[in-house]
Amino acid sequence: MSLDTRSRELADEAGTDGLDSLLSDLLLSRDDHVHAPGFVVRPDDVQETLRRLRDEAGFDHLSCVTAQEYEDRYETIYHMKSYDDPTDEVSIVVPTPSNAPVSESGAPVFETAGWHEREAYDLVGIEYDDHPDLRRILLPETWQGHPLSRDYDQDRPQIVPYREHANPIEDDSRDGDTLFLNVGPHHPATHGVLHLKVTLDGEHVVDLDPEIGYIHRCEEQMCQSKTYRHQIMPYPDRWDWGGGGLLNEWAYARTAETLADIDVPEYAQVIRTMTAELSRMLSHFLSIGAYALDVTGDFTATFMYAIRDREQIQNILEDVTGQRLMFNYFRLGGVVWDLPEPREEFFEKVYNFVDGLPQKLAEYHDLLTGNEVLQLRSVDTGILPVEVAKSYGCTGPVARGSGIEYDLRRDDPYGYYDELDWNVVTEPDGDNFSRLLVRMREIEESARIVEQCADLLADWPEDERNIQANVPRTIRPEDDKEIYRAVEGAKGELGIYIRSDGTEKPARFKIRGPSFSNLQALPEIAEGGLIPDLIASLGSLDTIMGEVDR
């Protein structure tokens, strides 16, 4: 055991003792979770527990809520972190009896619990008292049963009737008429199959309800039916087809490698870091190009420039992975194969792209950030205050656009990030323009990381190029081992919770997509604005529905 590891364990023990004291009158028992001490509380003490941890212990980030059913009980787990130090983690475990799965809602304390608990109710069947809007979220309201419950009948037929929309503000005392407007689910400006139920008073948005689930593909259930070693890894690419696939692969790899105690060779870590940042740039270029299309209708210049630059990155990643979209390049313990030969030609292609990027980014700034039309549509619109962003669990460029300096690459280091020279990008104003600026500046930082990784890889001794650890053919973590790990995805914190049962397949596999929490904040930043502001605000969140619906 290293000195750093032992020092951290001692610090964790000291922190755990403090939490025991803080929660002494609420605590039922302790639970062992990897990286996050688990505290078991009663179903009617959820709000008080979350409030104490937030206000008195500094756990101001409710990153994920996981629900599951055991043979003898249901269970909700609230995964909590600190925005200042995401390595400071705690899990609040809330068991409920099998015959009465009812728990107090955490939504009055953390807004982000609203959607997470709706998903838990929808898929698992746990009900939450005092929830502001407990209804299904991924499945239609008329759906019968809960697909992740143990007694779910998969052969039961489902009928989904159409029902006329009611006016959500019909009892409002304001003068004038309202108009109900459907935006999506099939509309270019929704960036995927997303339905916005919008109520307008004139041209102002007075009520907004995002409706998701149109492409819910049972990703968690599929991962639970696959083996750790080989079968799960192809799925993460499909959560973000905008380009962030390698980052998603890393989220699963980091979680499973920690669960199975697998060390990744240093050479493979550098390859992972370089390809992951190329993947981040793929995502950000698409976001910038699509935003120009949403806000200014700029298809012929900015959008096509973004696609041009994406193609160059895809050419590089195709050389490495053999794929242009669903890369499937990471493996537990490393990567599937080494960089392509001849290496000199490959690195020349990487350097040519990185060297030409500053001039291209200057063109983007001329076309976008210096564009008066875009400024009028994005400056001081869609404002997301810091505390609101934290309450909704916003991460990634959405949070950093509100001045929240939270980036797991630096704050919870993995890969080779802590050995490289780069900066976390933030903007202070919290508006649509700030979120655009963050992504544009992050492309510059990603290019710095890629260049440094290329320098290291080009000089790496040939006999030390180990691409994969010695991983067992079959991985069977010990029974009832629980872990939540996350990486900095293209959209923000991409986390995975796994509970093992002693077999080669997970007993529970939960995906925390950053777009899920970011999208939940849309009503906060759009209500009160104009219809054009709504489109600009939605585009600034850069949601990808694959990781929202899963």
Coordinates of C-alpha atoms in Angstrom, one line a residue:
M1 CA 0.0 0.0 0.0
S2 CA 1.4 3.4 -1.0
L3 CA 1.8 6.3 1.4
D4 CA -0.7 8.4 -0.5
T5 CA -3.3 5.6 -0.4
R6 CA -2.8 5.1 3.4
S7 CA -3.0 8.9 4.0
R8 CA -6.3 9.1 2.0
E9 CA -7.7 6.1 4.0
L10 CA -6.9 7.8 7.3
A11 CA -8.5 11.1 6.1
D12 CA -11.6 9.1 5.0
E13 CA -11.8 7.4 8.4
A14 CA -11.7 10.8 10.1
G15 CA -14.3 12.2 7.8
T16 CA -16.5 9.1 8.3
D17 CA -16.3 9.6 12.1
G18 CA -17.6 13.1 11.6
L19 CA -20.5 12.0 9.5
D20 CA -21.4 9.3 12.1
S21 CA -21.6 12.1 14.6
L22 CA -23.6 14.4 12.3
L23 CA -26.1 11.7 11.5
S24 CA -26.1 9.8 14.8
D25 CA -29.9 10.3 15.5
L26 CA -30.8 9.3 11.9
L27 CA -28.4 6.4 11.3
L28 CA -29.7 2.9 11.2
S29 CA -26.5 1.2 10.2
R30 CA -23.4 1.5 8.0
D31 CA -22.9 0.0 4.5
D32 CA -19.7 -0.7 2.6
H33 CA -19.4 1.1 -0.7
V34 CA -16.1 1.4 -2.7
H35 CA -14.9 5.0 -2.5
A36 CA -18.0 6.3 -0.7
P37 CA -19.0 5.3 2.9
G38 CA -22.6 4.2 3.0
F39 CA -25.1 5.4 5.7
V40 CA -28.4 3.6 6.0
V41 CA -31.3 5.8 7.1
R42 CA -35.1 5.4 7.5
P43 CA -37.4 6.3 4.6
D44 CA -38.9 9.2 6.5
D45 CA -35.5 10.8 7.3
V46 CA -34.3 11.3 3.7
Q47 CA -34.8 15.1 3.5
E48 CA -33.2 15.8 6.9
T49 CA -30.3 13.6 6.0
L50 CA -29.6 15.2 2.7
R51 CA -30.1 18.7 4.2
R52 CA -27.6 18.1 7.0
L53 CA -25.0 16.7 4.6
R54 CA -25.5 19.6 2.2
D55 CA -25.6 22.4 4.7
E56 CA -23.3 21.2 7.5
A57 CA -20.9 18.8 5.7
G58 CA -20.5 20.5 2.3
F59 CA -22.0 17.7 0.1
D60 CA -23.6 20.1 -2.3
H61 CA -23.7 17.8 -5.3
L62 CA -26.2 15.0 -5.6
S63 CA -24.6 13.3 -8.5
C64 CA -26.8 10.3 -8.9
V65 CA -29.8 8.4 -7.5
T66 CA -29.9 4.7 -7.9
A67 CA -32.9 2.4 -7.2
Q68 CA -33.0 -1.4 -7.1
E69 CA -35.0 -4.3 -5.7
Y70 CA -33.6 -7.1 -3.6
E71 CA -35.4 -10.3 -2.6
D72 CA -36.5 -8.8 0.7
R73 CA -36.5 -5.1 0.1
Y74 CA -36.3 -2.1 -2.2
E75 CA -33.4 0.4 -1.9
T76 CA -32.7 3.9 -3.0
I77 CA -29.1 5.2 -3.0
Y78 CA -28.3 8.9 -3.1
H79 CA -24.7 9.4 -4.3
M80 CA -23.4 12.7 -2.9
K81 CA -20.2 14.6 -3.6
S82 CA -18.8 18.1 -3.0
Y83 CA -18.4 20.4 -6.0
D84 CA -15.2 21.6 -4.3
D85 CA -13.7 18.1 -3.9
P86 CA -15.5 15.3 -5.8
T87 CA -13.3 12.7 -4.2
D88 CA -15.2 13.5 -0.9
E89 CA -18.1 11.1 -1.4
V90 CA -20.9 9.6 0.6
S91 CA -23.8 7.2 -0.1
I92 CA -27.1 7.5 1.6
V93 CA -28.9 4.1 1.5
V94 CA -32.7 4.1 2.0
P95 CA -34.2 0.6 2.3
T96 CA -38.0 0.2 2.1
P97 CA -40.0 -3.0 2.6
S98 CA -41.1 -5.1 -0.3
N99 CA -44.8 -4.8 0.5
A100 CA -44.6 -1.0 0.8
P101 CA -41.8 0.6 -1.2
V102 CA -42.5 4.2 -0.1
S103 CA -39.8 6.7 0.8
E104 CA -39.6 10.4 1.4
S105 CA -38.5 12.4 -1.6
G106 CA -35.2 14.2 -1.8
A107 CA -36.5 16.7 -4.4
P108 CA -37.3 19.5 -1.8
V109 CA -33.6 19.5 -0.9
F110 CA -32.0 18.8 -4.3
E111 CA -34.0 19.7 -7.5
T112 CA -32.1 17.1 -9.4
A113 CA -33.7 14.3 -7.3
G114 CA -37.0 15.1 -9.0
W115 CA -36.1 13.4 -12.3
H116 CA -34.0 10.7 -10.8
E117 CA -36.8 9.7 -8.4
R118 CA -39.3 9.7 -11.2
E119 CA -37.0 7.3 -13.1
A120 CA -36.8 5.1 -10.0
Y121 CA -40.5 5.1 -9.7
D122 CA -41.0 4.4 -13.4
L123 CA -38.5 1.6 -13.8
V124 CA -38.2 0.0 -10.3
G125 CA -41.5 0.9 -8.6
I126 CA -40.5 2.9 -5.5
E127 CA -42.9 5.7 -4.6
Y128 CA -41.7 9.0 -3.1
D129 CA -43.8 11.0 -0.7
D130 CA -43.9 14.8 -1.1
H131 CA -42.4 14.5 -4.6
P132 CA -43.6 17.6 -6.6
D133 CA -44.4 15.6 -9.8
L134 CA -44.3 11.8 -9.3
R135 CA -45.2 10.3 -12.7
R136 CA -43.4 8.2 -15.2
I137 CA -40.6 9.8 -17.1
L138 CA -39.2 7.3 -19.6
L139 CA -42.3 5.2 -20.2
P140 CA -45.8 6.4 -21.1
E141 CA -48.1 7.1 -18.2
T142 CA -50.3 4.2 -19.2
W143 CA -47.5 1.6 -18.9
Q144 CA -48.3 -1.4 -16.7
G145 CA -45.6 -2.5 -14.3
H146 CA -42.0 -1.5 -13.6
P147 CA -39.4 -3.1 -15.9
L148 CA -36.6 -3.3 -13.3
S149 CA -38.8 -4.9 -10.7
R150 CA -38.4 -8.6 -10.0
D151 CA -42.0 -9.5 -10.8
Y152 CA -42.3 -7.6 -14.1
D153 CA -44.2 -9.4 -16.8
Q154 CA -42.3 -8.8 -20.0
D155 CA -45.0 -10.5 -22.1
R156 CA -47.8 -8.2 -20.9
P157 CA -49.3 -6.1 -23.8
Q158 CA -49.1 -2.4 -23.5
I159 CA -51.6 0.2 -24.8
V160 CA -50.6 3.8 -25.2
P161 CA -53.7 6.0 -25.9
Y162 CA -53.5 9.7 -27.0
R163 CA -54.8 12.2 -24.5
E164 CA -55.5 15.9 -25.2
H165 CA -53.1 18.2 -23.5
A166 CA -54.5 20.2 -20.6
N167 CA -53.5 23.8 -20.0
P168 CA -51.0 23.7 -17.1
I169 CA -51.8 27.3 -16.0
E170 CA -55.5 27.3 -16.5
D171 CA -56.1 28.4 -12.9
D172 CA -53.6 31.2 -13.3
S173 CA -55.0 34.7 -12.5
R174 CA -53.2 36.5 -15.3
D175 CA -55.2 38.2 -18.0
G176 CA -55.0 37.0 -21.6
D177 CA -55.0 33.7 -23.4
T178 CA -52.3 31.1 -23.5
L179 CA -51.2 28.9 -26.4
F180 CA -50.0 25.4 -26.1
L181 CA -47.1 24.6 -28.4
N182 CA -45.4 21.3 -29.1
V183 CA -41.7 21.6 -29.9
G184 CA -40.5 18.2 -31.2
P185 CA -40.2 15.4 -30.7
H186 CA -39.1 15.4 -34.3
H187 CA -37.5 18.8 -34.8
P188 CA -33.9 19.8 -35.7
A189 CA -33.7 22.3 -32.9
T190 CA -34.4 19.6 -30.2
H191 CA -31.1 17.9 -31.0
G192 CA -32.6 14.5 -30.8
V193 CA -36.0 12.9 -30.1
L194 CA -37.1 15.4 -27.4
H195 CA -40.6 16.7 -26.9
L196 CA -41.0 20.2 -25.2
K197 CA -44.5 20.9 -24.0
V198 CA -44.5 24.7 -24.0
T199 CA -47.2 27.1 -22.8
L200 CA -47.0 30.6 -24.2
D201 CA -48.4 33.9 -23.1
G202 CA -47.9 35.9 -26.3
E203 CA -44.3 35.1 -27.2
H204 CA -43.2 34.5 -23.7
V205 CA -42.7 31.0 -22.2
V206 CA -44.7 30.7 -19.0
D207 CA -44.6 26.9 -18.6
L208 CA -42.2 24.3 -20.0
D209 CA -42.2 20.5 -19.5
P210 CA -39.5 18.4 -21.2
E211 CA -40.9 15.0 -22.2
I212 CA -38.2 12.4 -22.6
G213 CA -38.0 8.6 -23.2
Y214 CA -38.8 8.4 -26.9
I215 CA -35.6 6.4 -27.5
H216 CA -35.4 4.6 -24.2
R217 CA -33.5 1.4 -25.2
C218 CA -33.2 -0.4 -21.9
E219 CA -29.4 0.1 -21.9
E220 CA -29.1 -0.6 -18.2
Q221 CA -31.0 -3.8 -18.5
M222 CA -28.9 -4.9 -21.4
C223 CA -25.7 -4.3 -19.5
Q224 CA -27.0 -6.3 -16.6
S225 CA -27.4 -9.3 -19.0
K226 CA -23.8 -9.1 -20.3
T227 CA -20.4 -10.1 -18.9
Y228 CA -18.0 -7.6 -17.5
R229 CA -15.0 -8.8 -19.5
H230 CA -16.1 -8.4 -23.1
Q231 CA -19.8 -7.9 -23.7
I232 CA -20.6 -4.6 -22.0
M233 CA -18.0 -2.4 -23.6
P234 CA -19.7 -2.0 -27.0
Y235 CA -22.7 -0.3 -25.4
P236 CA -21.3 2.9 -24.0
D237 CA -20.5 4.3 -27.5
R238 CA -24.2 4.3 -28.2
W239 CA -25.0 6.6 -25.3
D240 CA -23.4 9.6 -27.1
W241 CA -23.4 9.3 -30.9
G242 CA -22.3 13.0 -31.1
G243 CA -18.6 12.0 -30.7
G244 CA -18.2 11.3 -27.0
G245 CA -18.1 7.5 -27.3
L246 CA -14.6 7.0 -26.1
L247 CA -15.3 9.1 -23.0
N248 CA -18.3 6.8 -22.3
E249 CA -16.1 3.7 -22.8
W250 CA -13.8 5.2 -20.2
A251 CA -16.6 5.6 -17.7
Y252 CA -17.4 1.9 -17.8
A253 CA -13.7 1.0 -17.9
R254 CA -12.9 3.1 -14.8
T255 CA -15.8 1.7 -12.8
A256 CA -15.2 -2.0 -13.7
E257 CA -11.4 -1.7 -13.3
T258 CA -11.8 -0.3 -9.9
L259 CA -14.4 -2.9 -9.0
A260 CA -12.1 -5.7 -10.2
D261 CA -8.8 -4.1 -9.0
I262 CA -7.3 -3.9 -12.4
D263 CA -4.3 -1.6 -13.1
V264 CA -3.9 -0.1 -16.5
P265 CA -0.3 0.3 -18.0
E266 CA 1.0 3.8 -18.2
Y267 CA 1.4 3.6 -22.0
A268 CA -2.2 2.6 -22.4
Q269 CA -3.3 5.5 -20.1
V270 CA -1.6 8.0 -22.4
I271 CA -3.3 6.5 -25.4
R272 CA -6.6 6.6 -23.6
T273 CA -6.1 10.3 -22.7
M274 CA -5.2 11.4 -26.2
T275 CA -8.1 9.5 -27.9
A276 CA -10.5 10.7 -25.2
E277 CA -9.7 14.3 -25.8
L278 CA -10.0 13.8 -29.6
S279 CA -13.5 12.4 -28.8
R280 CA -14.3 15.5 -26.6
M281 CA -13.3 17.7 -29.6
L282 CA -15.7 15.7 -31.9
S283 CA -18.5 16.5 -29.5
H284 CA -17.7 20.1 -29.0
F285 CA -17.3 20.8 -32.8
L286 CA -20.8 19.3 -33.4
S287 CA -22.2 21.4 -30.5
I288 CA -20.7 24.6 -31.9
G289 CA -21.8 24.0 -35.5
A290 CA -25.4 23.0 -34.4
Y291 CA -25.6 26.1 -32.2
A292 CA -24.8 28.3 -35.1
L293 CA -27.5 26.6 -37.0
D294 CA -30.0 26.9 -34.2
V295 CA -29.4 30.6 -33.4
T296 CA -28.3 32.3 -36.6
G297 CA -29.3 29.8 -39.3
D298 CA -25.7 29.6 -40.3
F299 CA -25.4 26.3 -42.3
T300 CA -23.1 27.2 -45.1
A301 CA -20.2 28.6 -43.0
T302 CA -20.0 27.6 -39.3
F303 CA -21.9 24.3 -39.5
M304 CA -20.0 23.1 -42.5
Y305 CA -16.7 24.3 -41.0
A306 CA -17.5 22.3 -37.8
I307 CA -18.3 19.2 -39.9
R308 CA -15.0 19.6 -41.8
D309 CA -13.0 19.7 -38.6
R310 CA -14.9 16.8 -37.2
E311 CA -14.1 14.8 -40.3
Q312 CA -10.4 15.4 -39.7
I313 CA -10.6 14.1 -36.1
Q314 CA -12.7 11.2 -37.3
N315 CA -10.0 10.3 -39.8
I316 CA -7.4 10.2 -36.9
L317 CA -9.7 8.1 -34.7
E318 CA -10.5 5.8 -37.6
D319 CA -6.8 5.2 -38.0
V320 CA -6.6 4.2 -34.3
T321 CA -9.8 2.4 -33.7
G322 CA -11.0 1.2 -37.2
Q323 CA -14.3 3.0 -36.6
R324 CA -15.7 6.5 -37.2
L325 CA -18.6 6.5 -34.8
M326 CA -19.0 3.4 -32.5
F327 CA -15.3 3.1 -31.6
N328 CA -15.3 0.2 -29.2
Y329 CA -11.5 0.7 -28.6
F330 CA -11.1 0.6 -24.9
R331 CA -10.8 -2.7 -23.1
L332 CA -10.7 -3.5 -19.4
G333 CA -7.1 -3.1 -18.5
G334 CA -6.1 -0.9 -21.5
V335 CA -6.9 -0.6 -25.2
V336 CA -7.5 -3.2 -27.9
W337 CA -4.4 -2.5 -30.0
D338 CA -1.5 -0.1 -30.4
L339 CA -1.3 3.0 -32.5
P340 CA -1.3 2.5 -36.3
E341 CA 1.8 1.9 -38.3
P342 CA 3.7 3.7 -39.7
R343 CA 3.7 5.7 -36.5
E344 CA 5.5 8.7 -38.0
E345 CA 2.7 9.2 -40.5
F346 CA 0.1 8.9 -37.8
F347 CA 1.8 11.5 -35.6
E348 CA 2.2 13.8 -38.5
K349 CA -1.5 13.7 -39.1
V350 CA -2.1 14.5 -35.4
Y351 CA 0.4 17.4 -35.4
N352 CA -1.0 18.8 -38.6
F353 CA -4.5 19.0 -37.2
V354 CA -3.3 20.5 -33.8
D355 CA -1.0 23.0 -35.5
G356 CA -3.8 24.3 -37.8
L357 CA -6.4 24.6 -35.1
P358 CA -5.6 28.1 -33.8
Q359 CA -6.3 29.7 -37.2
K360 CA -9.5 27.7 -37.5
L361 CA -10.7 28.7 -34.0
A362 CA -10.0 32.4 -34.9
E363 CA -12.5 31.9 -37.8
Y364 CA -15.0 30.4 -35.5
H365 CA -14.7 33.4 -33.2
D366 CA -15.2 35.8 -36.2
L367 CA -18.3 33.9 -37.3
L368 CA -19.8 33.2 -33.9
T369 CA -18.6 35.1 -30.8
G370 CA -18.2 38.3 -32.9
N371 CA -21.5 37.9 -34.6
E372 CA -24.0 40.6 -33.5
V373 CA -27.0 38.4 -34.2
L374 CA -25.7 35.6 -32.1
Q375 CA -24.7 38.0 -29.3
L376 CA -28.2 39.5 -29.2
R377 CA -29.7 36.0 -29.0
S378 CA -27.3 34.5 -26.4
V379 CA -25.8 37.3 -24.2
D380 CA -27.9 37.6 -21.0
T381 CA -30.4 35.0 -22.1
G382 CA -30.8 31.5 -20.5
I383 CA -29.1 32.6 -17.3
L384 CA -28.3 29.7 -14.9
P385 CA -27.3 30.9 -11.4
V386 CA -24.6 29.0 -9.5
E387 CA -26.9 27.7 -6.8
V388 CA -29.6 26.6 -9.2
A389 CA -27.0 24.8 -11.3
K390 CA -25.7 23.0 -8.2
S391 CA -29.2 22.1 -7.1
Y392 CA -29.9 20.4 -10.4
G393 CA -26.6 18.6 -10.4
C394 CA -25.4 20.3 -13.5
T395 CA -21.9 19.5 -14.6
G396 CA -19.5 19.9 -17.6
P397 CA -19.6 23.0 -19.8
V398 CA -23.1 23.8 -18.5
A399 CA -21.8 24.2 -14.9
R400 CA -18.5 25.7 -15.9
G401 CA -20.4 28.3 -17.9
S402 CA -21.9 29.4 -14.6
G403 CA -18.4 29.8 -13.0
I404 CA -18.4 26.4 -11.2
E405 CA -14.8 25.2 -11.5
Y406 CA -15.7 21.4 -11.5
D407 CA -13.8 19.1 -13.8
L408 CA -13.2 15.4 -12.8
R409 CA -10.1 15.2 -15.0
R410 CA -8.4 17.6 -12.5
D411 CA -10.5 17.1 -9.3
D412 CA -10.7 13.3 -9.4
P413 CA -7.7 12.5 -11.6
Y414 CA -7.6 9.4 -13.8
G415 CA -5.7 8.4 -16.9
Y416 CA -2.7 10.7 -17.5
Y417 CA -4.4 14.1 -16.9
D418 CA -2.6 14.9 -13.7
E419 CA 0.8 14.6 -15.5
L420 CA -0.1 17.2 -18.2
D421 CA -0.3 20.9 -18.5
W422 CA -3.8 22.2 -19.2
N423 CA -6.4 24.4 -17.6
V424 CA -10.1 24.1 -16.5
V425 CA -12.1 26.6 -18.5
T426 CA -14.9 28.6 -16.8
E427 CA -17.0 31.6 -17.6
P428 CA -18.7 33.7 -14.9
D429 CA -21.9 34.9 -16.5
G430 CA -24.0 31.7 -16.7
D431 CA -25.8 32.7 -19.9
N432 CA -26.1 31.0 -23.3
F433 CA -23.1 32.9 -24.6
S434 CA -20.9 31.7 -21.7
R435 CA -21.7 28.0 -22.3
L436 CA -20.7 28.5 -26.0
L437 CA -17.4 30.2 -25.0
V438 CA -16.6 27.4 -22.6
R439 CA -16.8 24.8 -25.3
M440 CA -14.8 26.8 -27.8
R441 CA -12.0 27.3 -25.2
E442 CA -12.1 23.7 -24.2
I443 CA -11.3 22.7 -27.7
E444 CA -8.0 24.6 -27.3
E445 CA -7.3 22.8 -24.0
S446 CA -8.1 19.5 -25.5
A447 CA -5.7 20.2 -28.4
R448 CA -2.9 21.0 -25.8
I449 CA -3.6 17.6 -24.1
V450 CA -3.5 15.8 -27.4
E451 CA -0.3 17.4 -28.5
Q452 CA 1.4 16.5 -25.2
C453 CA 0.2 12.9 -25.4
A454 CA 1.5 12.7 -28.9
D455 CA 4.9 13.9 -27.8
L456 CA 5.0 11.3 -25.1
L457 CA 3.8 8.4 -27.3
A458 CA 6.2 9.3 -30.1
D459 CA 9.2 9.0 -27.8
W460 CA 7.9 5.9 -25.8
P461 CA 10.5 3.1 -25.8
E462 CA 9.3 0.3 -28.1
D463 CA 9.8 -2.5 -25.5
E464 CA 7.7 -0.7 -23.0
R465 CA 4.6 -0.1 -25.1
N466 CA 2.2 -2.2 -23.0
I467 CA -1.3 -1.7 -24.2
Q468 CA -3.2 -4.0 -21.8
A469 CA -2.8 -5.4 -18.3
N470 CA -3.0 -9.1 -17.6
V471 CA -6.8 -9.3 -17.1
P472 CA -8.5 -12.5 -16.0
R473 CA -10.5 -14.2 -18.8
T474 CA -13.6 -14.2 -16.6
I475 CA -14.2 -11.3 -14.1
R476 CA -16.3 -12.2 -11.0
P477 CA -16.2 -9.5 -8.4
E478 CA -17.1 -10.6 -4.9
D479 CA -20.8 -10.7 -3.9
D480 CA -22.6 -7.5 -3.0
K481 CA -19.8 -5.1 -3.8
E482 CA -21.0 -1.7 -4.7
I483 CA -19.3 1.2 -6.6
Y484 CA -20.0 4.5 -8.2
R485 CA -17.3 6.0 -10.4
A486 CA -17.3 8.8 -13.0
V487 CA -15.3 10.5 -15.7
E488 CA -15.5 13.9 -17.3
G489 CA -17.6 13.2 -20.3
A490 CA -18.1 15.6 -23.2
K491 CA -21.3 16.9 -21.5
G492 CA -20.2 16.6 -17.9
E493 CA -20.0 14.0 -15.2
L494 CA -20.7 10.6 -16.7
G495 CA -21.0 8.0 -13.9
I496 CA -21.8 4.4 -13.5
Y497 CA -23.0 2.5 -10.4
I498 CA -22.4 -1.3 -10.4
R499 CA -23.5 -3.8 -7.8
S500 CA -22.0 -7.3 -8.2
D501 CA -23.5 -10.6 -7.1
G502 CA -20.5 -12.9 -7.4
T503 CA -21.3 -13.8 -11.0
E504 CA -19.7 -12.5 -14.2
K505 CA -22.6 -10.2 -14.9
P506 CA -23.7 -7.1 -12.8
A507 CA -26.7 -7.4 -10.6
R508 CA -27.4 -3.7 -11.0
F509 CA -25.9 -1.3 -13.6
K510 CA -27.0 2.3 -13.4
I511 CA -25.9 5.0 -15.9
R512 CA -25.7 8.6 -14.8
G513 CA -25.8 10.6 -18.0
P514 CA -24.8 14.3 -17.6
S515 CA -27.4 15.4 -20.2
F516 CA -30.1 14.0 -18.0
S517 CA -29.4 16.4 -15.1
N518 CA -28.5 19.3 -17.4
L519 CA -31.7 19.0 -19.4
Q520 CA -33.8 19.0 -16.2
A521 CA -32.6 22.6 -15.6
L522 CA -34.1 23.8 -18.9
P523 CA -37.4 25.2 -17.4
E524 CA -35.3 27.2 -14.9
I525 CA -33.4 29.0 -17.6
A526 CA -36.2 29.2 -20.3
E527 CA -39.4 30.2 -18.4
G528 CA -40.0 33.9 -18.7
G529 CA -38.0 34.3 -21.9
L530 CA -39.1 34.4 -25.5
I531 CA -39.5 31.5 -27.9
P532 CA -36.1 32.3 -29.6
D533 CA -34.5 32.3 -26.2
L534 CA -35.9 28.8 -25.6
I535 CA -34.2 27.5 -28.7
A536 CA -30.9 29.2 -27.8
S537 CA -31.1 27.9 -24.2
L538 CA -31.8 24.3 -25.3
G539 CA -28.9 24.4 -27.8
S540 CA -26.6 25.8 -25.2
L541 CA -27.1 22.7 -23.0
D542 CA -25.8 20.4 -25.7
T543 CA -27.9 17.5 -24.7
I544 CA -27.6 14.1 -26.4
M545 CA -30.8 12.0 -26.0
G546 CA -28.9 8.7 -26.1
E547 CA -27.5 9.4 -22.6
V548 CA -30.8 11.0 -21.4
D549 CA -33.1 8.2 -22.3
R550 CA -30.5 5.4 -22.3

